[in-house]
mmCIF file with all atom_site columns, C-alpha atoms in Angstrom:
data_model
loop_
_atom_site.group_PDB
_atom_site.id
_atom_site.type_symbol
_atom_site.label_atom_id
_atom_site.label_alt_id
_atom_site.label_comp_id
_atom_site.label_asym_id
_atom_site.label_entity_id
_atom_site.label_seq_id
_atom_site.pdbx_PDB_ins_code
_atom_site.Cartn_x
_atom_site.Cartn_y
_atom_site.Cartn_z
_atom_site.occupancy
_atom_site.B_iso_or_equiv
_atom_site.pdbx_formal_charge
_atom_site.auth_seq_id
_atom_site.auth_comp_id
_atom_site.auth_asym_id
_atom_site.auth_atom_id
_atom_site.pdbx_PDB_model_num
ATOM 1   C CA . MET A 1 1   ? 68.684 -36.020 30.622 1.00 0.00 ? 1   MET A CA 1
ATOM 2   C CA . VAL A 1 2   ? 67.960 -39.026 33.007 1.00 0.00 ? 2   VAL A CA 1
ATOM 3   C CA . LEU A 1 3   ? 68.634 -42.636 32.279 1.00 0.00 ? 3   LEU A CA 1
ATOM 4   C CA . VAL A 1 4   ? 65.757 -44.392 30.837 1.00 0.00 ? 4   VAL A CA 1
ATOM 5   C CA . SER A 1 5   ? 66.305 -46.590 34.253 1.00 0.00 ? 5   SER A CA 1
ATOM 6   C CA . GLU A 1 6   ? 65.847 -44.073 36.805 1.00 0.00 ? 6   GLU A CA 1
ATOM 7   C CA . LEU A 1 7   ? 62.325 -43.480 35.535 1.00 0.00 ? 7   LEU A CA 1
ATOM 8   C CA . LYS A 1 8   ? 59.332 -43.929 37.851 1.00 0.00 ? 8   LYS A CA 1
ATOM 9   C CA . GLU A 1 9   ? 55.703 -44.657 36.642 1.00 0.00 ? 9   GLU A CA 1
ATOM 10  C CA . GLY A 1 10  ? 53.641 -40.929 36.519 1.00 0.00 ? 10  GLY A CA 1
ATOM 11  C CA . SER A 1 11  ? 56.656 -39.139 35.655 1.00 0.00 ? 11  SER A CA 1
ATOM 12  C CA . ALA A 1 12  ? 56.940 -37.160 32.948 1.00 0.00 ? 12  ALA A CA 1
ATOM 13  C CA . ILE A 1 13  ? 59.560 -37.070 29.710 1.00 0.00 ? 13  ILE A CA 1
ATOM 14  C CA . GLN A 1 14  ? 60.488 -35.457 26.082 1.00 0.00 ? 14  GLN A CA 1
ATOM 15  C CA . PHE A 1 15  ? 60.953 -37.980 23.857 1.00 0.00 ? 15  PHE A CA 1
ATOM 16  C CA . GLU A 1 16  ? 61.108 -37.727 19.742 1.00 0.00 ? 16  GLU A CA 1
ATOM 17  C CA . GLY A 1 17  ? 59.364 -33.965 20.132 1.00 0.00 ? 17  GLY A CA 1
ATOM 18  C CA . LYS A 1 18  ? 56.266 -34.605 22.535 1.00 0.00 ? 18  LYS A CA 1
ATOM 19  C CA . GLN A 1 19  ? 55.412 -35.061 25.811 1.00 0.00 ? 19  GLN A CA 1
ATOM 20  C CA . TYR A 1 20  ? 54.671 -38.609 27.005 1.00 0.00 ? 20  TYR A CA 1
ATOM 21  C CA . LYS A 1 21  ? 53.606 -39.480 30.421 1.00 0.00 ? 21  LYS A CA 1
ATOM 22  C CA . ILE A 1 22  ? 54.898 -43.233 31.921 1.00 0.00 ? 22  ILE A CA 1
ATOM 23  C CA . LEU A 1 23  ? 51.649 -45.359 32.423 1.00 0.00 ? 23  LEU A CA 1
ATOM 24  C CA . GLU A 1 24  ? 53.868 -47.736 33.040 1.00 0.00 ? 24  GLU A CA 1
ATOM 25  C CA . ILE A 1 25  ? 57.752 -49.779 33.252 1.00 0.00 ? 25  ILE A CA 1
ATOM 26  C CA . VAL A 1 26  ? 58.614 -53.343 32.416 1.00 0.00 ? 26  VAL A CA 1
ATOM 27  C CA . ARG A 1 27  ? 61.927 -53.941 32.879 1.00 0.00 ? 27  ARG A CA 1
ATOM 28  C CA . HIS A 1 28  ? 64.257 -56.811 30.936 1.00 0.00 ? 28  HIS A CA 1
ATOM 29  C CA . ALA A 1 29  ? 67.493 -57.822 32.930 1.00 0.00 ? 29  ALA A CA 1
ATOM 30  C CA . GLY A 1 30  ? 68.405 -59.380 30.076 1.00 0.00 ? 30  GLY A CA 1
ATOM 31  C CA . SER A 1 31  ? 70.560 -62.407 29.249 1.00 0.00 ? 31  SER A CA 1
ATOM 32  C CA . GLY A 1 32  ? 73.018 -64.903 27.823 1.00 0.00 ? 32  GLY A CA 1
ATOM 33  C CA . GLN A 1 33  ? 73.646 -62.394 24.399 1.00 0.00 ? 33  GLN A CA 1
ATOM 34  C CA . MET A 1 34  ? 70.899 -60.493 24.604 1.00 0.00 ? 34  MET A CA 1
ATOM 35  C CA . HIS A 1 35  ? 71.249 -56.678 26.678 1.00 0.00 ? 35  HIS A CA 1
ATOM 36  C CA . GLY A 1 36  ? 68.308 -56.627 28.866 1.00 0.00 ? 36  GLY A CA 1
ATOM 37  C CA . PHE A 1 37  ? 65.900 -53.275 27.599 1.00 0.00 ? 37  PHE A CA 1
ATOM 38  C CA . VAL A 1 38  ? 63.328 -51.224 29.675 1.00 0.00 ? 38  VAL A CA 1
ATOM 39  C CA . GLU A 1 39  ? 59.421 -51.259 27.900 1.00 0.00 ? 39  GLU A CA 1
ATOM 40  C CA . LEU A 1 40  ? 57.918 -47.819 28.701 1.00 0.00 ? 40  LEU A CA 1
ATOM 41  C CA . LYS A 1 41  ? 54.061 -47.553 27.704 1.00 0.00 ? 41  LYS A CA 1
ATOM 42  C CA . MET A 1 42  ? 53.294 -44.171 27.661 1.00 0.00 ? 42  MET A CA 1
ATOM 43  C CA . LYS A 1 43  ? 50.469 -41.958 27.385 1.00 0.00 ? 43  LYS A CA 1
ATOM 44  C CA . ASP A 1 44  ? 50.914 -38.627 24.572 1.00 0.00 ? 44  ASP A CA 1
ATOM 45  C CA . LEU A 1 45  ? 49.878 -35.261 26.763 1.00 0.00 ? 45  LEU A CA 1
ATOM 46  C CA . ARG A 1 46  ? 48.591 -33.606 23.873 1.00 0.00 ? 46  ARG A CA 1
ATOM 47  C CA . PHE A 1 47  ? 46.761 -36.603 21.706 1.00 0.00 ? 47  PHE A CA 1
ATOM 48  C CA . GLY A 1 48  ? 45.913 -38.776 24.338 1.00 0.00 ? 48  GLY A CA 1
ATOM 49  C CA . HIS A 1 49  ? 47.517 -41.831 22.065 1.00 0.00 ? 49  HIS A CA 1
ATOM 50  C CA . VAL A 1 50  ? 49.124 -44.769 23.797 1.00 0.00 ? 50  VAL A CA 1
ATOM 51  C CA . ALA A 1 51  ? 52.631 -46.376 22.677 1.00 0.00 ? 51  ALA A CA 1
ATOM 52  C CA . ASP A 1 52  ? 55.043 -49.076 24.125 1.00 0.00 ? 52  ASP A CA 1
ATOM 53  C CA . LYS A 1 53  ? 58.560 -48.150 23.279 1.00 0.00 ? 53  LYS A CA 1
ATOM 54  C CA . ARG A 1 54  ? 61.952 -50.154 24.278 1.00 0.00 ? 54  ARG A CA 1
ATOM 55  C CA . PHE A 1 55  ? 64.538 -48.369 25.478 1.00 0.00 ? 55  PHE A CA 1
ATOM 56  C CA . LYS A 1 56  ? 68.478 -49.848 26.514 1.00 0.00 ? 56  LYS A CA 1
ATOM 57  C CA . GLN A 1 57  ? 69.180 -49.113 30.095 1.00 0.00 ? 57  GLN A CA 1
ATOM 58  C CA . THR A 1 58  ? 71.319 -46.954 29.023 1.00 0.00 ? 58  THR A CA 1
ATOM 59  C CA . ASP A 1 59  ? 69.421 -44.911 27.161 1.00 0.00 ? 59  ASP A CA 1
ATOM 60  C CA . ARG A 1 60  ? 68.765 -40.832 28.736 1.00 0.00 ? 60  ARG A CA 1
ATOM 61  C CA . VAL A 1 61  ? 66.101 -39.548 28.050 1.00 0.00 ? 61  VAL A CA 1
ATOM 62  C CA . ALA A 1 62  ? 64.840 -35.529 28.732 1.00 0.00 ? 62  ALA A CA 1
ATOM 63  C CA . THR A 1 63  ? 62.767 -35.496 31.488 1.00 0.00 ? 63  THR A CA 1
ATOM 64  C CA . VAL A 1 64  ? 59.633 -32.516 32.099 1.00 0.00 ? 64  VAL A CA 1
ATOM 65  C CA . ASP A 1 65  ? 58.397 -31.272 35.042 1.00 0.00 ? 65  ASP A CA 1
ATOM 66  C CA . LEU A 1 66  ? 54.493 -32.515 35.613 1.00 0.00 ? 66  LEU A CA 1
ATOM 67  C CA . VAL A 1 67  ? 53.254 -29.967 38.654 1.00 0.00 ? 67  VAL A CA 1
ATOM 68  C CA . ARG A 1 68  ? 50.208 -32.035 40.256 1.00 0.00 ? 68  ARG A CA 1
ATOM 69  C CA . ARG A 1 69  ? 47.461 -29.267 42.334 1.00 0.00 ? 69  ARG A CA 1
ATOM 70  C CA . PRO A 1 70  ? 44.397 -30.398 43.560 1.00 0.00 ? 70  PRO A CA 1
ATOM 71  C CA . MET A 1 71  ? 41.490 -28.295 42.233 1.00 0.00 ? 71  MET A CA 1
ATOM 72  C CA . GLU A 1 72  ? 38.174 -27.839 42.147 1.00 0.00 ? 72  GLU A CA 1
ATOM 73  C CA . TYR A 1 73  ? 35.787 -29.914 39.349 1.00 0.00 ? 73  TYR A CA 1
ATOM 74  C CA . LEU A 1 74  ? 33.561 -27.184 38.233 1.00 0.00 ? 74  LEU A CA 1
ATOM 75  C CA . TYR A 1 75  ? 31.526 -28.154 34.961 1.00 0.00 ? 75  TYR A CA 1
ATOM 76  C CA . HIS A 1 76  ? 31.926 -29.626 31.591 1.00 0.00 ? 76  HIS A CA 1
ATOM 77  C CA . ASP A 1 77  ? 31.252 -28.225 28.113 1.00 0.00 ? 77  ASP A CA 1
ATOM 78  C CA . THR A 1 78  ? 31.768 -29.444 25.008 1.00 0.00 ? 78  THR A CA 1
ATOM 79  C CA . ASP A 1 79  ? 35.603 -29.948 24.478 1.00 0.00 ? 79  ASP A CA 1
ATOM 80  C CA . ASN A 1 80  ? 36.881 -29.685 28.245 1.00 0.00 ? 80  ASN A CA 1
ATOM 81  C CA . TYR A 1 81  ? 36.122 -30.284 32.499 1.00 0.00 ? 81  TYR A CA 1
ATOM 82  C CA . VAL A 1 82  ? 37.227 -27.267 33.497 1.00 0.00 ? 82  VAL A CA 1
ATOM 83  C CA . PHE A 1 83  ? 39.225 -26.881 37.307 1.00 0.00 ? 83  PHE A CA 1
ATOM 84  C CA . MET A 1 84  ? 39.562 -24.335 39.921 1.00 0.00 ? 84  MET A CA 1
ATOM 85  C CA . ASP A 1 85  ? 42.569 -23.286 41.212 1.00 0.00 ? 85  ASP A CA 1
ATOM 86  C CA . PRO A 1 86  ? 40.947 -23.200 45.381 1.00 0.00 ? 86  PRO A CA 1
ATOM 87  C CA . ASP A 1 87  ? 44.050 -20.428 45.998 1.00 0.00 ? 87  ASP A CA 1
ATOM 88  C CA . SER A 1 88  ? 43.480 -18.259 43.356 1.00 0.00 ? 88  SER A CA 1
ATOM 89  C CA . TYR A 1 89  ? 40.316 -19.123 41.502 1.00 0.00 ? 89  TYR A CA 1
ATOM 90  C CA . GLU A 1 90  ? 41.639 -19.534 38.212 1.00 0.00 ? 90  GLU A CA 1
ATOM 91  C CA . GLN A 1 91  ? 40.319 -21.945 35.715 1.00 0.00 ? 91  GLN A CA 1
ATOM 92  C CA . PHE A 1 92  ? 42.166 -24.694 33.814 1.00 0.00 ? 92  PHE A CA 1
ATOM 93  C CA . PRO A 1 93  ? 40.027 -26.129 30.929 1.00 0.00 ? 93  PRO A CA 1
ATOM 94  C CA . VAL A 1 94  ? 41.796 -29.742 30.665 1.00 0.00 ? 94  VAL A CA 1
ATOM 95  C CA . PRO A 1 95  ? 40.874 -31.419 27.237 1.00 0.00 ? 95  PRO A CA 1
ATOM 96  C CA . ASN A 1 96  ? 38.361 -33.982 26.635 1.00 0.00 ? 96  ASN A CA 1
ATOM 97  C CA . SER A 1 97  ? 41.227 -36.518 25.667 1.00 0.00 ? 97  SER A CA 1
ATOM 98  C CA . SER A 1 98  ? 43.569 -35.227 28.838 1.00 0.00 ? 98  SER A CA 1
ATOM 99  C CA . VAL A 1 99  ? 39.980 -36.942 31.142 1.00 0.00 ? 99  VAL A CA 1
ATOM 100 C CA . GLY A 1 100 ? 39.142 -40.017 28.863 1.00 0.00 ? 100 GLY A CA 1
ATOM 101 C CA . ASP A 1 101 ? 36.657 -42.639 30.119 1.00 0.00 ? 101 ASP A CA 1
ATOM 102 C CA . THR A 1 102 ? 36.947 -41.780 33.953 1.00 0.00 ? 102 THR A CA 1
ATOM 103 C CA . ALA A 1 103 ? 35.392 -38.443 33.738 1.00 0.00 ? 103 ALA A CA 1
ATOM 104 C CA . LYS A 1 104 ? 32.330 -40.248 34.312 1.00 0.00 ? 104 LYS A CA 1
ATOM 105 C CA . PHE A 1 105 ? 33.478 -40.264 38.008 1.00 0.00 ? 105 PHE A CA 1
ATOM 106 C CA . LEU A 1 106 ? 33.549 -36.870 37.917 1.00 0.00 ? 106 LEU A CA 1
ATOM 107 C CA . LYS A 1 107 ? 30.585 -34.763 40.432 1.00 0.00 ? 107 LYS A CA 1
ATOM 108 C CA . GLU A 1 108 ? 30.822 -31.071 40.267 1.00 0.00 ? 108 GLU A CA 1
ATOM 109 C CA . GLY A 1 109 ? 32.173 -29.852 43.634 1.00 0.00 ? 109 GLY A CA 1
ATOM 110 C CA . SER A 1 110 ? 34.575 -32.294 44.167 1.00 0.00 ? 110 SER A CA 1
ATOM 111 C CA . ILE A 1 111 ? 38.929 -32.204 44.713 1.00 0.00 ? 111 ILE A CA 1
ATOM 112 C CA . MET A 1 112 ? 40.950 -33.215 42.108 1.00 0.00 ? 112 MET A CA 1
ATOM 113 C CA . THR A 1 113 ? 45.172 -33.679 41.346 1.00 0.00 ? 113 THR A CA 1
ATOM 114 C CA . VAL A 1 114 ? 45.185 -31.762 38.052 1.00 0.00 ? 114 VAL A CA 1
ATOM 115 C CA . GLU A 1 115 ? 48.837 -32.224 36.571 1.00 0.00 ? 115 GLU A CA 1
ATOM 116 C CA . LEU A 1 116 ? 50.457 -29.293 34.990 1.00 0.00 ? 116 LEU A CA 1
ATOM 117 C CA . ILE A 1 117 ? 53.665 -28.920 32.510 1.00 0.00 ? 117 ILE A CA 1
ATOM 118 C CA . ASP A 1 118 ? 54.252 -25.155 31.987 1.00 0.00 ? 118 ASP A CA 1
ATOM 119 C CA . GLU A 1 119 ? 51.080 -23.957 34.050 1.00 0.00 ? 119 GLU A CA 1
ATOM 120 C CA . GLU A 1 120 ? 48.936 -25.372 30.858 1.00 0.00 ? 120 GLU A CA 1
ATOM 121 C CA . PRO A 1 121 ? 46.878 -28.638 31.983 1.00 0.00 ? 121 PRO A CA 1
ATOM 122 C CA . ILE A 1 122 ? 46.817 -31.784 30.701 1.00 0.00 ? 122 ILE A CA 1
ATOM 123 C CA . GLY A 1 123 ? 45.592 -34.352 32.544 1.00 0.00 ? 123 GLY A CA 1
ATOM 124 C CA . VAL A 1 124 ? 43.328 -35.205 35.722 1.00 0.00 ? 124 VAL A CA 1
ATOM 125 C CA . GLN A 1 125 ? 45.200 -37.945 38.267 1.00 0.00 ? 125 GLN A CA 1
ATOM 126 C CA . PHE A 1 126 ? 41.418 -40.300 39.522 1.00 0.00 ? 126 PHE A CA 1
ATOM 127 C CA . PRO A 1 127 ? 41.351 -41.497 42.752 1.00 0.00 ? 127 PRO A CA 1
ATOM 128 C CA . LYS A 1 128 ? 41.348 -45.026 42.980 1.00 0.00 ? 128 LYS A CA 1
ATOM 129 C CA . VAL A 1 129 ? 37.844 -45.807 44.801 1.00 0.00 ? 129 VAL A CA 1
ATOM 130 C CA . VAL A 1 130 ? 35.040 -42.934 44.677 1.00 0.00 ? 130 VAL A CA 1
ATOM 131 C CA . GLU A 1 131 ? 32.025 -43.511 46.744 1.00 0.00 ? 131 GLU A CA 1
ATOM 132 C CA . LEU A 1 132 ? 28.752 -43.076 44.684 1.00 0.00 ? 132 LEU A CA 1
ATOM 133 C CA . LYS A 1 133 ? 24.904 -43.225 45.382 1.00 0.00 ? 133 LYS A CA 1
ATOM 134 C CA . VAL A 1 134 ? 23.061 -46.102 44.060 1.00 0.00 ? 134 VAL A CA 1
ATOM 135 C CA . ARG A 1 135 ? 19.964 -44.621 42.106 1.00 0.00 ? 135 ARG A CA 1
ATOM 136 C CA . VAL A 1 136 ? 18.038 -47.861 40.402 1.00 0.00 ? 136 VAL A CA 1
ATOM 137 C CA . THR A 1 137 ? 18.585 -51.452 41.552 1.00 0.00 ? 137 THR A CA 1
ATOM 138 C CA . GLY A 1 138 ? 16.499 -54.361 42.010 1.00 0.00 ? 138 GLY A CA 1
ATOM 139 C CA . PRO A 1 139 ? 15.059 -56.243 44.732 1.00 0.00 ? 139 PRO A CA 1
ATOM 140 C CA . GLY A 1 140 ? 17.669 -58.333 46.805 1.00 0.00 ? 140 GLY A CA 1
ATOM 141 C CA . VAL A 1 141 ? 16.673 -62.703 45.419 1.00 0.00 ? 141 VAL A CA 1
ATOM 142 C CA . ARG A 1 142 ? 17.090 -64.026 48.905 1.00 0.00 ? 142 ARG A CA 1
ATOM 143 C CA . ASP A 1 143 ? 17.747 -67.530 47.387 1.00 0.00 ? 143 ASP A CA 1
ATOM 144 C CA . GLY A 1 144 ? 21.394 -68.825 49.649 1.00 0.00 ? 144 GLY A CA 1
ATOM 145 C CA . GLN A 1 145 ? 24.099 -67.407 47.162 1.00 0.00 ? 145 GLN A CA 1
ATOM 146 C CA . ASP A 1 146 ? 25.315 -64.704 48.885 1.00 0.00 ? 146 ASP A CA 1
ATOM 147 C CA . ASN A 1 147 ? 27.438 -64.489 46.218 1.00 0.00 ? 147 ASN A CA 1
ATOM 148 C CA . THR A 1 148 ? 24.817 -63.364 43.303 1.00 0.00 ? 148 THR A CA 1
ATOM 149 C CA . MET A 1 149 ? 24.822 -59.938 42.215 1.00 0.00 ? 149 MET A CA 1
ATOM 150 C CA . LYS A 1 150 ? 22.321 -57.914 40.395 1.00 0.00 ? 150 LYS A CA 1
ATOM 151 C CA . SER A 1 151 ? 22.376 -54.568 38.222 1.00 0.00 ? 151 SER A CA 1
ATOM 152 C CA . ALA A 1 152 ? 22.825 -51.207 39.872 1.00 0.00 ? 152 ALA A CA 1
ATOM 153 C CA . THR A 1 153 ? 22.490 -47.532 38.422 1.00 0.00 ? 153 THR A CA 1
ATOM 154 C CA . LEU A 1 154 ? 24.947 -44.981 40.118 1.00 0.00 ? 154 LEU A CA 1
ATOM 155 C CA . GLU A 1 155 ? 23.913 -41.116 40.344 1.00 0.00 ? 155 GLU A CA 1
ATOM 156 C CA . ASN A 1 156 ? 26.304 -41.083 38.016 1.00 0.00 ? 156 ASN A CA 1
ATOM 157 C CA . ASP A 1 157 ? 24.535 -43.190 35.391 1.00 0.00 ? 157 ASP A CA 1
ATOM 158 C CA . THR A 1 158 ? 27.332 -45.527 35.083 1.00 0.00 ? 158 THR A CA 1
ATOM 159 C CA . GLU A 1 159 ? 25.458 -49.628 35.791 1.00 0.00 ? 159 GLU A CA 1
ATOM 160 C CA . ILE A 1 160 ? 27.651 -51.943 37.263 1.00 0.00 ? 160 ILE A CA 1
ATOM 161 C CA . LEU A 1 161 ? 27.239 -55.045 38.759 1.00 0.00 ? 161 LEU A CA 1
ATOM 162 C CA . VAL A 1 162 ? 26.963 -55.131 42.854 1.00 0.00 ? 162 VAL A CA 1
ATOM 163 C CA . PRO A 1 163 ? 25.793 -57.655 45.920 1.00 0.00 ? 163 PRO A CA 1
ATOM 164 C CA . GLN A 1 164 ? 22.241 -58.906 46.526 1.00 0.00 ? 164 GLN A CA 1
ATOM 165 C CA . PHE A 1 165 ? 21.957 -56.799 49.899 1.00 0.00 ? 165 PHE A CA 1
ATOM 166 C CA . ILE A 1 166 ? 22.843 -53.203 48.009 1.00 0.00 ? 166 ILE A CA 1
ATOM 167 C CA . GLU A 1 167 ? 19.656 -51.263 47.746 1.00 0.00 ? 167 GLU A CA 1
ATOM 168 C CA . THR A 1 168 ? 18.325 -47.831 45.984 1.00 0.00 ? 168 THR A CA 1
ATOM 169 C CA . GLY A 1 169 ? 19.584 -45.243 48.091 1.00 0.00 ? 169 GLY A CA 1
ATOM 170 C CA . ASP A 1 170 ? 23.136 -47.141 49.633 1.00 0.00 ? 170 ASP A CA 1
ATOM 171 C CA . VAL A 1 171 ? 26.131 -45.233 48.815 1.00 0.00 ? 171 VAL A CA 1
ATOM 172 C CA . ILE A 1 172 ? 29.198 -47.681 47.846 1.00 0.00 ? 172 ILE A CA 1
ATOM 173 C CA . ARG A 1 173 ? 32.594 -47.520 46.936 1.00 0.00 ? 173 ARG A CA 1
ATOM 174 C CA . VAL A 1 174 ? 33.480 -47.981 43.372 1.00 0.00 ? 174 VAL A CA 1
ATOM 175 C CA . ASP A 1 175 ? 37.274 -48.722 41.811 1.00 0.00 ? 175 ASP A CA 1
ATOM 176 C CA . THR A 1 176 ? 37.497 -46.334 39.274 1.00 0.00 ? 176 THR A CA 1
ATOM 177 C CA . GLU A 1 177 ? 40.142 -48.524 37.019 1.00 0.00 ? 177 GLU A CA 1
ATOM 178 C CA . LYS A 1 178 ? 38.087 -51.573 36.683 1.00 0.00 ? 178 LYS A CA 1
ATOM 179 C CA . VAL A 1 179 ? 35.139 -50.480 37.845 1.00 0.00 ? 179 VAL A CA 1
ATOM 180 C CA . LYS A 1 180 ? 33.934 -52.427 40.160 1.00 0.00 ? 180 LYS A CA 1
ATOM 181 C CA . TYR A 1 181 ? 32.244 -52.591 43.187 1.00 0.00 ? 181 TYR A CA 1
ATOM 182 C CA . VAL A 1 182 ? 34.717 -52.440 46.595 1.00 0.00 ? 182 VAL A CA 1
ATOM 183 C CA . ASP A 1 183 ? 32.549 -52.876 49.191 1.00 0.00 ? 183 ASP A CA 1
ATOM 184 C CA . ARG A 1 184 ? 29.247 -50.418 50.861 1.00 0.00 ? 184 ARG A CA 1
ATOM 185 C CA . VAL A 1 185 ? 29.970 -47.310 52.881 1.00 0.00 ? 185 VAL A CA 1
ATOM 186 C CA . SER A 1 186 ? 26.571 -46.263 54.317 1.00 0.00 ? 186 SER A CA 1
ATOM 187 C CA . ILE A 1 187 ? 22.370 -47.339 54.293 1.00 0.00 ? 187 ILE A CA 1
ATOM 188 C CA . LYS A 1 188 ? 19.986 -45.574 52.820 1.00 0.00 ? 188 LYS A CA 1
ATOM 189 C CA . LYS A 1 189 ? 18.082 -43.451 56.035 1.00 0.00 ? 189 LYS A CA 1
ATOM 190 C CA . SER A 1 190 ? 14.292 -43.998 55.747 1.00 0.00 ? 190 SER A CA 1
#
């Protein structure tokens, strides 16, 4: 058992018979007659539901050992994303609900960090930024406005806004949380 005030984002806890991953922690100091409290934004590891819960700073919860291992993404079937441990070649199916919307950034052969509890995969940690190739974009409009954006379709079929100078074939960095253009990695080779 650990004090709620000592928890860190990304850790896993057992609460009310369920296992949760801590997504966000907000500490309120309190003042006057109001005591301080800790607000946790938690994700249910089995069903993927997100909940906010307030705790007293002196409340205790049971922690769960969350193991993180790098694994290679292999393929997707109807219910799971399948990853392989590069050392043992053992395959781990991760449920669709545990991967969520960021699944569109998975590329076959890419190495991701898979989170496991008791050797059961419960989630995937995505990098903050990924590199993707621009599959299709229109020609840039040079009208003196350098900050004008245009639409581009990436190799994973995600459509985002990019600056005018980005062309088809360029490799760009994309923020996986905000699904936004970050910068250009390389220019296409003719």
